[in-house]
Short mmCIF file of C-alpha atoms in Angstrom, two decimals:
data_model
loop_
_atom_site.label_atom_id
_atom_site.label_comp_id
_atom_site.label_asym_id
_atom_site.label_seq_id
_atom_site.Cartn_x
_atom_site.Cartn_y
_atom_site.Cartn_z
CA ALA A 722 -44.05 -67.07 74.64
CA GLU A 723 -45.36 -68.15 71.26
CA THR A 724 -43.19 -70.33 69.10
CA PRO A 725 -43.06 -69.00 65.54
CA VAL A 726 -43.90 -71.66 62.88
CA ASP A 727 -43.18 -70.90 59.30
CA LEU A 728 -45.13 -73.32 57.02
CA ASN A 729 -42.96 -72.07 54.10
CA ASN A 730 -40.21 -74.25 55.40
CA ILE A 731 -42.34 -77.31 54.48
CA ARG A 732 -42.31 -77.64 50.73
CA ILE A 733 -45.19 -79.49 49.03
CA VAL A 734 -44.37 -80.96 45.57
CA LYS A 735 -47.18 -82.56 43.54
CA LYS A 736 -46.44 -85.28 40.99
CA LEU A 737 -49.00 -87.26 38.92
CA GLY A 738 -49.00 -91.06 39.17
CA GLY A 739 -49.33 -93.58 41.95
CA THR A 740 -51.79 -93.17 44.87
CA ILE A 741 -51.99 -91.05 47.99
CA ASP A 742 -50.26 -93.90 49.91
CA ASP A 743 -47.12 -93.25 47.83
CA THR A 744 -46.75 -89.77 49.33
CA VAL A 745 -43.43 -89.51 51.17
CA LEU A 746 -41.63 -87.01 53.49
CA VAL A 747 -38.17 -86.08 52.34
CA ASP A 748 -35.72 -84.62 54.83
CA GLY A 749 -34.33 -82.13 52.41
CA LEU A 750 -35.39 -80.27 49.26
CA VAL A 751 -37.29 -81.63 46.29
CA LEU A 752 -37.32 -79.71 42.99
CA GLU A 753 -40.09 -80.19 40.45
CA GLN A 754 -37.65 -79.87 37.55
CA SER A 755 -35.57 -82.78 36.22
CA ALA A 756 -31.82 -83.06 35.53
CA GLU A 757 -30.64 -81.98 32.06
CA LYS A 758 -29.76 -85.13 30.08
CA GLY A 759 -29.34 -83.58 26.62
CA ALA A 760 -25.52 -84.32 26.57
CA SER A 761 -25.74 -87.44 28.76
CA GLY A 762 -24.90 -85.42 31.86
CA PRO A 763 -24.80 -86.92 35.37
CA THR A 764 -28.18 -87.40 37.17
CA MET A 765 -26.68 -88.25 40.60
CA MET A 766 -23.95 -86.46 42.58
CA LYS A 767 -22.54 -87.40 45.97
CA ASN A 768 -20.82 -84.81 48.18
CA ALA A 769 -22.32 -82.19 45.95
CA LYS A 770 -21.36 -78.51 45.89
CA VAL A 771 -24.44 -76.70 44.64
CA ALA A 772 -24.49 -73.33 42.90
CA LEU A 773 -27.68 -71.34 42.25
CA ILE A 774 -26.88 -69.14 39.22
CA GLN A 775 -28.95 -66.31 37.76
CA PHE A 776 -26.96 -65.80 34.58
CA CYS A 777 -27.32 -67.74 31.25
CA LEU A 778 -24.95 -70.41 30.00
CA SER A 779 -25.47 -69.39 26.41
CA PRO A 780 -23.83 -66.97 23.92
CA PRO A 781 -24.37 -63.32 24.82
CA LYS A 782 -26.84 -61.16 22.81
CA THR A 783 -26.82 -57.47 22.13
CA ASP A 784 -29.08 -55.14 24.10
CA ILE A 785 -30.94 -53.92 21.01
CA ASP A 786 -32.51 -55.99 18.25
CA ASN A 787 -30.11 -56.08 15.31
CA ASN A 788 -28.86 -58.39 12.64
CA VAL A 789 -25.32 -59.63 12.02
CA VAL A 790 -24.60 -60.15 8.31
CA VAL A 791 -21.98 -62.82 7.65
CA GLN A 792 -20.31 -62.52 4.21
CA ASP A 793 -18.25 -65.78 4.07
CA TYR A 794 -17.59 -69.06 5.78
CA ALA A 795 -14.45 -67.82 7.52
CA ALA A 796 -16.49 -65.17 9.38
CA MET A 797 -19.09 -67.76 10.31
CA ASP A 798 -16.45 -70.15 11.60
CA ARG A 799 -14.91 -67.31 13.66
CA ILE A 800 -18.26 -66.50 15.29
CA LEU A 801 -18.86 -70.15 16.17
CA ARG A 802 -15.37 -70.52 17.50
CA GLU A 803 -15.75 -67.38 19.64
CA GLU A 804 -19.08 -68.74 21.06
CA ARG A 805 -17.45 -72.03 21.82
CA GLN A 806 -14.50 -70.36 23.59
CA TYR A 807 -16.91 -68.11 25.55
CA LEU A 808 -18.99 -71.08 26.75
CA LEU A 809 -15.93 -73.20 27.58
CA GLY A 810 -14.55 -70.36 29.60
CA LEU A 811 -17.79 -70.10 31.60
CA CYS A 812 -17.82 -73.89 32.29
CA LYS A 813 -14.21 -73.95 33.30
CA LYS A 814 -14.68 -71.17 35.82
CA ILE A 815 -17.63 -73.10 37.31
CA LYS A 816 -15.51 -76.19 37.59
CA ASN A 817 -12.52 -74.31 39.05
CA ALA A 818 -14.66 -72.99 41.91
CA GLY A 819 -15.31 -76.64 42.94
CA CYS A 820 -18.92 -76.72 41.88
CA ASN A 821 -20.42 -80.05 40.58
CA VAL A 822 -24.19 -79.25 40.66
CA VAL A 823 -25.65 -76.16 38.91
CA LEU A 824 -29.18 -74.88 39.39
CA VAL A 825 -29.96 -72.41 36.58
CA GLN A 826 -32.71 -69.80 36.85
CA LYS A 827 -35.25 -69.67 34.04
CA SER A 828 -34.62 -66.89 31.51
CA ILE A 829 -37.16 -65.18 29.22
CA LEU A 830 -34.69 -63.13 27.15
CA ARG A 831 -32.54 -65.98 25.86
CA ASP A 832 -31.79 -69.63 26.43
CA ALA A 833 -30.72 -70.40 30.03
CA VAL A 834 -28.52 -73.28 28.71
CA THR A 835 -27.58 -74.48 25.22
CA ASP A 836 -26.71 -77.93 23.87
CA LEU A 837 -23.02 -76.84 23.66
CA SER A 838 -22.84 -75.63 27.24
CA LEU A 839 -24.52 -78.81 28.42
CA HIS A 840 -21.94 -80.77 26.44
CA PHE A 841 -19.04 -78.96 28.17
CA LEU A 842 -20.64 -79.34 31.60
CA SER A 843 -21.26 -83.10 30.99
CA LYS A 844 -17.57 -83.56 30.06
CA LEU A 845 -16.60 -81.78 33.32
CA LYS A 846 -18.95 -84.10 35.30
CA ILE A 847 -21.24 -81.25 36.38
CA MET A 848 -24.96 -81.98 37.01
CA VAL A 849 -27.37 -79.36 35.61
CA VAL A 850 -30.93 -78.56 36.70
CA SER A 851 -32.39 -75.70 34.63
CA ASP A 852 -35.69 -73.71 34.53
CA ILE A 853 -35.70 -72.81 38.22
CA ASP A 854 -38.50 -70.34 38.66
CA ARG A 855 -37.59 -66.80 39.80
CA LYS A 856 -40.15 -67.07 42.66
CA GLU A 857 -38.27 -70.13 44.04
CA VAL A 858 -34.85 -68.65 44.08
CA ALA A 859 -35.16 -67.02 47.49
CA PHE A 860 -36.64 -70.24 49.06
CA ILE A 861 -33.96 -72.53 47.52
CA SER A 862 -31.25 -70.11 48.62
CA LYS A 863 -32.63 -70.05 52.25
CA SER A 864 -33.08 -73.86 52.29
CA LEU A 865 -29.56 -74.67 50.98
CA GLY A 866 -27.67 -71.78 52.59
CA CYS A 867 -26.21 -70.69 49.31
CA VAL A 868 -26.04 -67.24 47.69
CA PRO A 869 -27.61 -66.67 44.24
CA ILE A 870 -24.78 -65.90 41.81
CA THR A 871 -25.60 -63.15 39.26
CA SER A 872 -22.48 -63.21 37.14
CA ILE A 873 -19.51 -65.43 36.36
CA GLU A 874 -17.14 -62.92 37.91
CA SER A 875 -18.69 -63.40 41.36
CA PHE A 876 -18.68 -67.22 41.11
CA THR A 877 -16.63 -68.20 44.14
CA ALA A 878 -16.48 -71.30 46.35
CA ASP A 879 -17.92 -69.48 49.44
CA LYS A 880 -21.27 -69.07 47.64
CA LEU A 881 -21.84 -72.77 47.19
CA ALA A 882 -23.99 -75.10 49.28
CA LYS A 883 -22.81 -78.48 50.47
CA VAL A 884 -25.22 -81.34 50.04
CA ASP A 885 -24.54 -85.05 50.76
CA LEU A 886 -26.59 -86.29 47.79
CA VAL A 887 -28.31 -84.80 44.79
CA GLU A 888 -30.15 -87.27 42.59
CA GLU A 889 -32.92 -87.40 40.00
CA ILE A 890 -35.79 -89.68 41.03
CA THR A 891 -38.20 -91.28 38.59
CA MET A 892 -41.93 -91.87 39.43
CA GLY A 893 -43.53 -93.48 36.42
CA GLN A 894 -43.47 -90.79 33.72
CA GLU A 895 -42.70 -88.00 36.23
CA ARG A 896 -39.21 -86.95 37.34
CA ALA A 897 -37.94 -84.73 40.17
CA VAL A 898 -34.58 -83.82 41.77
CA ARG A 899 -34.02 -84.67 45.38
CA LEU A 900 -31.40 -82.96 47.56
CA THR A 901 -30.77 -84.70 50.90
CA GLY A 902 -28.21 -84.22 53.65
CA VAL A 903 -28.02 -80.43 53.38
CA GLN A 904 -25.27 -79.23 55.62
CA GLN A 905 -26.75 -76.57 57.86
CA THR A 906 -25.10 -73.15 58.10
CA ALA A 907 -26.00 -69.85 59.72
CA LYS A 908 -27.68 -68.78 56.38
CA SER A 909 -29.80 -71.96 55.95
CA ASN A 910 -33.12 -73.14 57.25
CA HIS A 911 -33.89 -76.79 57.96
CA THR A 912 -36.37 -77.62 55.18
CA VAL A 913 -38.43 -80.73 54.61
CA SER A 914 -40.42 -81.60 51.45
CA LEU A 915 -43.63 -83.59 51.00
CA LEU A 916 -43.72 -85.40 47.72
CA VAL A 917 -47.47 -85.88 47.08
CA ARG A 918 -48.63 -88.50 44.62
CA GLY A 919 -52.06 -88.88 43.11
CA SER A 920 -53.85 -90.51 40.10
CA ASN A 921 -55.19 -87.13 38.79
CA LEU A 922 -54.92 -83.47 39.37
CA LEU A 923 -58.17 -83.25 41.44
CA VAL A 924 -56.84 -85.79 43.91
CA LEU A 925 -53.50 -83.99 44.09
CA ASP A 926 -55.20 -80.60 44.70
CA GLU A 927 -57.39 -82.11 47.40
CA ALA A 928 -54.49 -83.81 49.08
CA GLU A 929 -52.55 -80.56 49.14
CA ARG A 930 -55.49 -78.74 50.80
CA SER A 931 -55.88 -81.50 53.38
CA ILE A 932 -52.10 -81.45 54.17
CA HIS A 933 -52.20 -77.68 54.55
CA ASP A 934 -55.15 -77.98 56.99
CA ALA A 935 -53.27 -80.62 58.99
CA LEU A 936 -50.18 -78.43 59.14
CA CYS A 937 -52.23 -75.44 60.32
CA VAL A 938 -53.56 -77.61 63.16
CA ILE A 939 -50.00 -78.47 64.14
CA ARG A 940 -48.98 -74.81 63.96
CA SER A 941 -51.92 -73.91 66.31
CA ILE A 942 -50.80 -76.57 68.83
CA VAL A 943 -47.18 -75.33 68.75
CA LYS A 944 -48.26 -71.75 69.16
CA GLU A 945 -50.52 -72.46 72.15
CA ARG A 946 -49.79 -75.83 73.64
CA HIS A 947 -53.23 -76.65 75.08
CA MET A 948 -55.87 -79.09 73.88
CA ILE A 949 -59.56 -79.12 74.74
CA ALA A 950 -62.40 -81.63 74.18
CA GLY A 951 -64.04 -81.56 70.73
CA GLY A 952 -67.50 -82.63 69.57
CA GLY A 953 -69.22 -79.43 70.68
CA ALA A 954 -68.12 -79.91 74.35
CA ALA A 955 -66.40 -76.51 74.64
CA GLU A 956 -69.29 -74.54 73.13
CA THR A 957 -71.83 -76.31 75.32
CA GLU A 958 -69.84 -75.72 78.48
CA LEU A 959 -69.51 -72.02 77.63
CA SER A 960 -73.24 -71.83 76.88
CA VAL A 961 -74.18 -73.44 80.16
CA LYS A 962 -71.86 -71.20 82.25
CA LEU A 963 -72.96 -68.05 80.42
CA ASN A 964 -76.64 -68.91 80.87
CA ALA A 965 -76.09 -69.39 84.64
CA ARG A 966 -74.29 -66.01 84.78
CA ALA A 967 -76.92 -64.27 82.66
CA LYS A 968 -79.64 -65.20 85.26
CA GLU A 969 -77.66 -63.33 87.90
CA MET A 970 -77.43 -60.18 85.72
CA SER A 971 -80.26 -57.76 85.16
CA GLY A 972 -81.29 -55.46 82.30
CA VAL A 973 -79.71 -55.35 78.84
CA VAL A 974 -76.47 -57.03 79.94
CA GLY A 975 -78.36 -60.13 81.09
CA HIS A 976 -80.30 -60.31 77.81
CA CYS A 977 -77.14 -59.91 75.74
CA MET A 978 -75.36 -62.65 77.69
CA ALA A 979 -78.33 -65.04 77.38
CA ALA A 980 -78.35 -64.37 73.60
CA TYR A 981 -74.60 -65.03 73.32
CA ALA A 982 -75.05 -68.35 75.23
CA SER A 983 -77.92 -69.34 72.95
CA ALA A 984 -75.83 -68.55 69.85
CA LEU A 985 -72.99 -70.87 71.08
CA GLU A 986 -75.40 -73.81 70.96
CA VAL A 987 -75.50 -73.46 67.10
CA VAL A 988 -72.23 -75.39 66.87
CA PRO A 989 -73.37 -78.68 68.62
CA PHE A 990 -76.86 -78.31 66.94
CA THR A 991 -75.23 -78.12 63.43
CA LEU A 992 -72.84 -80.97 64.27
CA ALA A 993 -75.68 -83.26 65.34
CA GLU A 994 -77.68 -82.25 62.25
CA ASN A 995 -74.76 -83.07 59.91
CA ALA A 996 -74.31 -86.41 61.62
CA GLY A 997 -77.89 -87.34 60.89
CA LEU A 998 -78.99 -87.28 64.59
CA ASN A 999 -81.92 -85.53 66.20
CA PRO A 1000 -80.36 -82.13 67.11
CA ILE A 1001 -82.95 -81.14 69.72
CA ASP A 1002 -82.55 -84.37 71.65
CA ILE A 1003 -78.73 -84.34 71.47
CA VAL A 1004 -78.36 -80.60 72.44
CA THR A 1005 -80.82 -81.12 75.35
CA GLU A 1006 -78.90 -84.16 76.59
CA LEU A 1007 -75.60 -82.26 76.17
CA ARG A 1008 -76.95 -79.34 78.22
CA ARG A 1009 -78.11 -81.69 80.99
CA ARG A 1010 -74.78 -83.51 81.18
CA HIS A 1011 -72.81 -80.27 81.31
CA ALA A 1012 -75.16 -78.85 83.98
CA ASN A 1013 -74.29 -82.00 86.08
CA GLY A 1014 -70.56 -81.15 85.83
CA GLU A 1015 -69.49 -83.32 82.84
CA SER A 1016 -67.46 -80.58 81.11
CA ASN A 1017 -65.96 -83.02 78.50
CA ALA A 1018 -69.28 -84.42 77.27
CA GLY A 1019 -69.63 -84.01 73.50
CA ILE A 1020 -71.37 -85.55 70.47
CA ASN A 1021 -70.10 -89.02 69.56
CA VAL A 1022 -70.90 -89.25 65.85
CA ARG A 1023 -69.92 -92.92 65.57
CA LYS A 1024 -72.25 -94.06 68.36
CA GLY A 1025 -74.89 -91.42 67.77
CA SER A 1026 -74.96 -90.38 71.46
CA VAL A 1027 -73.29 -88.11 73.93
CA SER A 1028 -70.08 -89.37 75.56
CA ASN A 1029 -66.79 -88.20 77.08
CA MET A 1030 -64.74 -86.72 74.24
CA VAL A 1031 -61.38 -87.01 76.03
CA ASP A 1032 -61.93 -90.74 76.56
CA GLU A 1033 -62.77 -91.07 72.83
CA ASN A 1034 -59.61 -89.13 71.91
CA VAL A 1035 -61.61 -86.41 70.14
CA VAL A 1036 -59.65 -83.19 70.99
CA MET A 1037 -58.83 -79.93 69.32
CA PRO A 1038 -56.31 -77.10 69.73
CA LEU A 1039 -57.40 -74.37 72.14
CA LEU A 1040 -56.16 -71.64 69.80
CA VAL A 1041 -58.71 -72.71 67.09
CA GLN A 1042 -61.61 -72.30 69.53
CA THR A 1043 -60.40 -68.94 71.07
CA SER A 1044 -59.72 -67.51 67.59
CA ALA A 1045 -63.20 -68.50 66.31
CA ILE A 1046 -65.01 -66.99 69.31
CA THR A 1047 -62.89 -63.83 69.20
CA LEU A 1048 -63.46 -63.26 65.48
CA ALA A 1049 -67.20 -63.99 65.71
CA THR A 1050 -67.52 -61.54 68.65
CA GLU A 1051 -65.59 -58.80 66.82
CA CYS A 1052 -67.78 -59.27 63.72
CA VAL A 1053 -70.97 -58.87 65.82
CA ARG A 1054 -69.60 -55.81 67.57
CA MET A 1055 -68.76 -54.26 64.18
CA ILE A 1056 -72.30 -54.87 62.95
CA LEU A 1057 -73.82 -53.43 66.08
CA LYS A 1058 -71.86 -50.18 65.60
CA ILE A 1059 -73.77 -49.54 62.36
CA ASP A 1060 -76.48 -46.91 63.14
CA ASP A 1061 -78.08 -46.63 59.76
CA LEU A 1062 -77.82 -47.71 56.12
CA VAL A 1063 -77.71 -45.18 53.31
CA MET A 1064 -78.91 -46.58 50.00
CA THR A 1065 -76.92 -45.47 47.05
CA ARG A 1066 -77.21 -46.13 43.31
#
């Protein structure tokens, strides 16, 4: 049975600065945002109870666009006092639930947090990370095992995630928040994060693509746990066997099989050409070695000759090879089904 592998459980965070060698694997979750320090709030919290909230810690606004006209200072003072009491009430309810780290979703309608709410949360020793993107809410919720909280009325202790350590890390001018020691529950997935460093955006993007390619190779191995020789060995072996079989067949089937075998030799031919070798000599030598029973013989790019790929530790996942051949075959069959072309303008 195939083992499902979800690459979404491996989070890749890119941060400018340093070199590729500074890239680290974090057993936990890394957020691109930094901790709010506007009111000198905490930037590290041990034995954290994390809440992911989707409401704003700012004074409420009316549903329609209108203006409030204030006639005197007393009315102004009353409005400010009401806002202060409202925000203080929100912060106290958060504290009473046992929460000490708040992740606040980004809001486009009004401020997600204000200076006053940050001041209250700082006094209550609550760490704040704001501007969490809406697209990341589901992933963070699944990683931490917490439930997104949509209103202060539903803010309860059972919706919090327990994390051993939440801290802000500094990398030159860049900052990020690292959550490690996530206590696993039935709702959570074990998530790891790759913190990729690079001197510029081009290096970071290229590193991300390379990491994704490597992860896809690992996924292929986990799905189908078989390895075969690389360096064009598999294609040449298939070509030789199919050619031998084609000679035993007659008519159209034999011709098709021989053409299929010839097409497979394009892979070692191209590989030799890209390595700066003589493709005709290399492919001929490969064919001869495979005909003599050396099924693992492939192109050794370093030595510029044909050698045993298994001995050289040049191997590849079986699933990659079978998928490539299957897709190529289906593509050719689809083209062959076309009877005629109708030109249209």
